[in-house]
mmCIF file of C-alpha atoms in Angstrom:
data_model
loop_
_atom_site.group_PDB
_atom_site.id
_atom_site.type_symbol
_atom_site.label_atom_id
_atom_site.label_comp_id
_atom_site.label_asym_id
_atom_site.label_seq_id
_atom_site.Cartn_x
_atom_site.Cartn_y
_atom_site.Cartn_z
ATOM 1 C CA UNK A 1 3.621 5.279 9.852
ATOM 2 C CA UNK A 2 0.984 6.223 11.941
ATOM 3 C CA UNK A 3 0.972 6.197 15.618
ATOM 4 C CA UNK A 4 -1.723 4.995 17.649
ATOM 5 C CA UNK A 5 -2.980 6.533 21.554
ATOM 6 C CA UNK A 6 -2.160 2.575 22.788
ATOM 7 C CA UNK A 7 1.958 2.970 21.606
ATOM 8 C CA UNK A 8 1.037 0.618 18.572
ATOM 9 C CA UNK A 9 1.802 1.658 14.889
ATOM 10 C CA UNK A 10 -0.754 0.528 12.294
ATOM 11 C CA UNK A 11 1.618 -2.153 11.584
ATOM 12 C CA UNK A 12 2.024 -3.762 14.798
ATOM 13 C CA UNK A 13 -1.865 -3.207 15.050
ATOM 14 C CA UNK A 14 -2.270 -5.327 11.953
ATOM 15 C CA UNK A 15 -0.097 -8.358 12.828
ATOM 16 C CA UNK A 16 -1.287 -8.705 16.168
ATOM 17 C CA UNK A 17 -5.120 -8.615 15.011
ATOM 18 C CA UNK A 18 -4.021 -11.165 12.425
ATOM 19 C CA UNK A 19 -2.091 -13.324 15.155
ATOM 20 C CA UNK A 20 -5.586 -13.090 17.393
ATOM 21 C CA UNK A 21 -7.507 -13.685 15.098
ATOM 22 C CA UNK A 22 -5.768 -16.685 14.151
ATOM 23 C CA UNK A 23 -5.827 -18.026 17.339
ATOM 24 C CA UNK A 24 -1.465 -17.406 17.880
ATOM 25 C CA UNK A 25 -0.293 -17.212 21.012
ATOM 26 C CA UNK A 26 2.412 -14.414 21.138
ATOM 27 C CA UNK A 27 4.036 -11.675 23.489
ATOM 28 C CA UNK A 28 5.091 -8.495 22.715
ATOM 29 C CA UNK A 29 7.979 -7.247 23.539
ATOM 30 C CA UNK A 30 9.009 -4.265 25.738
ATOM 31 C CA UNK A 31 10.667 -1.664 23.500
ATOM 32 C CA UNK A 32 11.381 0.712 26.103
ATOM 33 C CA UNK A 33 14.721 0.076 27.223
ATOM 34 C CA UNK A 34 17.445 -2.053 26.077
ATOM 35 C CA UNK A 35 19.337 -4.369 27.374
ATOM 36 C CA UNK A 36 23.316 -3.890 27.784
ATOM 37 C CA UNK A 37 25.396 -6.975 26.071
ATOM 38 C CA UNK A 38 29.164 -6.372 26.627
ATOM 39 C CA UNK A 39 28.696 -2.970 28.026
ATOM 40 C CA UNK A 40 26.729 -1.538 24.931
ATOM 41 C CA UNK A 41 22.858 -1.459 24.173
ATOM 42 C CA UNK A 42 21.435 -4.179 22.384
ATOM 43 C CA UNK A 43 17.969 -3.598 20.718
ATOM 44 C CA UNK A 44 15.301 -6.033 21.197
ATOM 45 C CA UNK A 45 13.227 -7.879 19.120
ATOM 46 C CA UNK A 46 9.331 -7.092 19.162
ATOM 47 C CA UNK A 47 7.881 -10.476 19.081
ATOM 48 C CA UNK A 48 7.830 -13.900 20.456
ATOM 49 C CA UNK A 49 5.130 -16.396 18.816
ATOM 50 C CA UNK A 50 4.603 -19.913 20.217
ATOM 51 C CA UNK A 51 3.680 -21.643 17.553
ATOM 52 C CA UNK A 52 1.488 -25.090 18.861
ATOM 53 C CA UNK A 53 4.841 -27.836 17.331
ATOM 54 C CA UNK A 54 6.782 -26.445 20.410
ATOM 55 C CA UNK A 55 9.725 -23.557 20.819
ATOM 56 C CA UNK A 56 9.346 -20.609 20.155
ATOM 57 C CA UNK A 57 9.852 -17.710 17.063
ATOM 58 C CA UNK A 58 11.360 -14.525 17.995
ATOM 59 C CA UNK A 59 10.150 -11.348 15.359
ATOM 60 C CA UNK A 60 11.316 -8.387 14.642
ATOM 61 C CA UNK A 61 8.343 -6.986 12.107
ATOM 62 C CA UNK A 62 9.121 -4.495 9.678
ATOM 63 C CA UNK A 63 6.191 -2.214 7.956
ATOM 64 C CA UNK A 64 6.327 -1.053 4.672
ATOM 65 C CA UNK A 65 4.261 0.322 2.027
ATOM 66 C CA UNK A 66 3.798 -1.654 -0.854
ATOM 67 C CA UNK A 67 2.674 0.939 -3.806
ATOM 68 C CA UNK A 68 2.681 -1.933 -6.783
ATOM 69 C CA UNK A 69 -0.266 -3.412 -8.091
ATOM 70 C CA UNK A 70 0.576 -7.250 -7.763
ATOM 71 C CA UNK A 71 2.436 -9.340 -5.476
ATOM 72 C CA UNK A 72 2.920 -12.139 -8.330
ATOM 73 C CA UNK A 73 6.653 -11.623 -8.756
ATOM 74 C CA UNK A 74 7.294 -9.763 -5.729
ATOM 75 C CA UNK A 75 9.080 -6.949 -7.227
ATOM 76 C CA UNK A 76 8.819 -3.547 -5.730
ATOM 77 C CA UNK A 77 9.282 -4.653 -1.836
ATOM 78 C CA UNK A 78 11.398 -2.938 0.449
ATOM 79 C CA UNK A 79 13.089 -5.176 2.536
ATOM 80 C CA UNK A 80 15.688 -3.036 4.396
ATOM 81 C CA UNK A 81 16.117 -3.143 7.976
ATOM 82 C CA UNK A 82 18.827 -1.694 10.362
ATOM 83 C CA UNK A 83 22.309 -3.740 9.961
ATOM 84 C CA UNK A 84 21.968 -3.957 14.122
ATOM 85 C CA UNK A 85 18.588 -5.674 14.043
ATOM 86 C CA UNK A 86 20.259 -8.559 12.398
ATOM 87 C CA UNK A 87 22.829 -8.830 14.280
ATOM 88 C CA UNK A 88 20.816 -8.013 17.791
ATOM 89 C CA UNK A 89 18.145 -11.233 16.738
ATOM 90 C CA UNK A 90 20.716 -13.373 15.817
ATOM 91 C CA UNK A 91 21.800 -12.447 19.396
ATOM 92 C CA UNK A 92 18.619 -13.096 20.936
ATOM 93 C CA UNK A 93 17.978 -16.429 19.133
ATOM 94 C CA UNK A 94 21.125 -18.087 20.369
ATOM 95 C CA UNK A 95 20.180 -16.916 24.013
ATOM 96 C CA UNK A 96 16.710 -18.053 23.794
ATOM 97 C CA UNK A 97 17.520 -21.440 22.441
ATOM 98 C CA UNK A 98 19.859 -22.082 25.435
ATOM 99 C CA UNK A 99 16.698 -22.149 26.942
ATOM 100 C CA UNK A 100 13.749 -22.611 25.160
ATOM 101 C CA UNK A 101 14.820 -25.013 21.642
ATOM 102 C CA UNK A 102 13.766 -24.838 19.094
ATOM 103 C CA UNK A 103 14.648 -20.890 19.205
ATOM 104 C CA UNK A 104 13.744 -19.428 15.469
ATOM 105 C CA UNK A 105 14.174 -15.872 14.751
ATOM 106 C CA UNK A 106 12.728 -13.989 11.458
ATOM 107 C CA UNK A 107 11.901 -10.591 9.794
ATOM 108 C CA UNK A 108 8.370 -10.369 9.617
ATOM 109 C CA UNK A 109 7.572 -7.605 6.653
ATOM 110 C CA UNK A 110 4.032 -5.999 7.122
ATOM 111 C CA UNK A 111 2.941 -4.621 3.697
ATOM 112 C CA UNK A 112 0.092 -2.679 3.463
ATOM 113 C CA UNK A 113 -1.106 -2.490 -0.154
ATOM 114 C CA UNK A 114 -1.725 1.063 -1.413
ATOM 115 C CA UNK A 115 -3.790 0.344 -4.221
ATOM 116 C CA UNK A 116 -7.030 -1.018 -3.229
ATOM 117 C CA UNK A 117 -7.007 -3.475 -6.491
ATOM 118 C CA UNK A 118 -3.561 -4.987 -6.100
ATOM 119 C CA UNK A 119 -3.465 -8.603 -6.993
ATOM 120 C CA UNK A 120 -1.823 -9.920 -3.993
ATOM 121 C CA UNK A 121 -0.969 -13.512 -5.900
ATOM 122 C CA UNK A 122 -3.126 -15.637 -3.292
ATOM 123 C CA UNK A 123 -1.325 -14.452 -0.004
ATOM 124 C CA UNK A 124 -3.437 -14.100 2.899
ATOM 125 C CA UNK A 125 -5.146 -10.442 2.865
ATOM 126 C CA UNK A 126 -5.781 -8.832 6.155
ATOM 127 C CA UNK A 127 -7.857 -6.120 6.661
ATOM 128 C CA UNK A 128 -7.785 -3.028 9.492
ATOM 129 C CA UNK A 129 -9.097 0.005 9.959
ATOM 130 C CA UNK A 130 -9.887 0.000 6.188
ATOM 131 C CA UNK A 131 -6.436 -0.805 4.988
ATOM 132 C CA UNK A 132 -5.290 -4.690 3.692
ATOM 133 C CA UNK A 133 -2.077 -6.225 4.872
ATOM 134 C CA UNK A 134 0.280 -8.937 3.659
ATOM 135 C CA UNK A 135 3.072 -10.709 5.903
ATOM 136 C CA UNK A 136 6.114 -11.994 4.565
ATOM 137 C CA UNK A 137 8.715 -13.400 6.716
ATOM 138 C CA UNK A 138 12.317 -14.390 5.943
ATOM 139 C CA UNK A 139 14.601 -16.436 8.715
ATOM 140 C CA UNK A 140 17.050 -13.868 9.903
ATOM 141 C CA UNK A 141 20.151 -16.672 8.937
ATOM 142 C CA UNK A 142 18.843 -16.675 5.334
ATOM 143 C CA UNK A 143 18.280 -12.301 5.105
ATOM 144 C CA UNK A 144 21.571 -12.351 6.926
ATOM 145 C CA UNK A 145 23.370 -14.057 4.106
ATOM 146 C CA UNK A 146 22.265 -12.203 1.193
ATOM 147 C CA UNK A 147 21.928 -8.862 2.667
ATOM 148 C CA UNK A 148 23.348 -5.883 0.971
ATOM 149 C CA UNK A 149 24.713 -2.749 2.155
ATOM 150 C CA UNK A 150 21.846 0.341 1.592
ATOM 151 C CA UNK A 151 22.993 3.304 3.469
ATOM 152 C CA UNK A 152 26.128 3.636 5.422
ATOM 153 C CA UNK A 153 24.891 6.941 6.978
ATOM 154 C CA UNK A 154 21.702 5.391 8.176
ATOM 155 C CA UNK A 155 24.147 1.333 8.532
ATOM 156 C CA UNK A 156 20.630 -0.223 6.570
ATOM 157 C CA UNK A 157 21.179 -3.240 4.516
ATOM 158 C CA UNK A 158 18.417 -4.769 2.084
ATOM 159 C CA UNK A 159 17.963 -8.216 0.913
ATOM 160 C CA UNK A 160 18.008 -8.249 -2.958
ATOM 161 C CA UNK A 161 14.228 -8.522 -4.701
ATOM 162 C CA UNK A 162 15.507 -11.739 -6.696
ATOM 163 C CA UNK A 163 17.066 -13.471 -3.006
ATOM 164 C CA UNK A 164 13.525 -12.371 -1.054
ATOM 165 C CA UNK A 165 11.658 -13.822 -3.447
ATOM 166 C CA UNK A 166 13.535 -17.051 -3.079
ATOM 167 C CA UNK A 167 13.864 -17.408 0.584
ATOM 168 C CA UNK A 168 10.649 -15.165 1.725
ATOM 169 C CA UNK A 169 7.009 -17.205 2.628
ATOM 170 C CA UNK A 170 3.975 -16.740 4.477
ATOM 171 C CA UNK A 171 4.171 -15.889 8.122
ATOM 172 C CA UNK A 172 1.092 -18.189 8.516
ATOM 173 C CA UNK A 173 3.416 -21.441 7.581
ATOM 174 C CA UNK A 174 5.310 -20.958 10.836
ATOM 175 C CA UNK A 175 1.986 -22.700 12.459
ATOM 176 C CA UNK A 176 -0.604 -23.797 9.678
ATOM 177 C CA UNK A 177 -1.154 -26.996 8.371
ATOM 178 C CA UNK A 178 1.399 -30.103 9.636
ATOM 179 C CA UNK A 179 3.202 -30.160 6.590
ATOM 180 C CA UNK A 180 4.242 -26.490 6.564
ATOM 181 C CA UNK A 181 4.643 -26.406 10.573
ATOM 182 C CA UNK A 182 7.076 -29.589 9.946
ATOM 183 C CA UNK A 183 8.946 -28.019 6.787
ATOM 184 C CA UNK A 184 9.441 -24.949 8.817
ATOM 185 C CA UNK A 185 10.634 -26.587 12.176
ATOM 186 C CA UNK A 186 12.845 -28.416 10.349
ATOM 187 C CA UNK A 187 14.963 -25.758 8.503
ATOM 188 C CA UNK A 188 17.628 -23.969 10.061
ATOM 189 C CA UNK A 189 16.308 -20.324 10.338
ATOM 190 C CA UNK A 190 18.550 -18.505 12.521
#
């Protein structure tokens, strides 16, 4: 992952260009510090999006290198993530929609594709600094039910390839098009 001067990753730099250029409003979130729940840290999330059907969707984005050459069966994804982070957004969504409902909360994954000829199985392509990007999110209620343990040394878990390609979609349905934006505010994603 490379760092940038700003504090931004090339993966964070990707999504929020997409976002901007998409016309999303969104904040990003202070990863500096965290906040103390019950005594003990709690990590944050690094997103909040507003999508334009009200609420608001909290993100924690993952980055990840996708090496295959197409996306048409979604095999070969990485999908792990710290055990914490789902249980820290889980956190943050119920606090958030004491105040702000409809709270959603998902795992944004930001792919960049390795080989410049991947099919990418009509998923939106972004481009950066000479690299393409994919975005597939997954509501942190559905990852949390079919995650996996991956590494009790490093407490990962993974979602299995057959589950993720079941309950993953386009970030871009959270706020395009009424049907998707309806579909999506109407399932249960925390």
């Amino acid at each position: 992952m490379l760092a940038k001067p700003d504090g931004h990753n090339e993966y964070e730099k990707a999504f929020e260009g997409w976002l901007c250029e998409r016309g999303m409003r969104f904040a990003r979130v202070d990863q500096t510090h965290r906040c103390l729940f019950e005594g003990q840290p709690l990590k944050t999330f690094d997103y909040v999006l507003y999508p334009k059907q009200g609420g608001c969707v909290l993100v924690e984005l993952k980055g990840r290198l996708f090496r295959g050459r197409s996306l048409a069966r979604r095999t070969g994804l990485q999908t792990w993530v710290l055990a914490e982070d789902v249980a820290a957004l889980a956190y943050w969504r119920r606090q958030f929609d004491r105040q702000r409902p409809p709270t959603r909360a998902i795992f944004v994954f930001a792919y960049r594709l390795e080989q410049i000829a991947a099919d990418c199985d009509g998923l939106d392509v972004y481009e950066a600094d000479g690299r393409r990007f994919i975005f597939l999110a997954i509501r942190q209620g559905d990852y949390k039910s079919c995650m996996r343990p991956r590494s009790g040394r490093w407490k990962t878990v993974s979602c299995p390839a057959k589950d993720f390609r079941a309950l993953s979609f386009p970030v871009e349905q959270i706020w395009l098009g009424e049907q998707n934006a309806n579909e999506f505010h109407d399932t249960y994603i925390g």
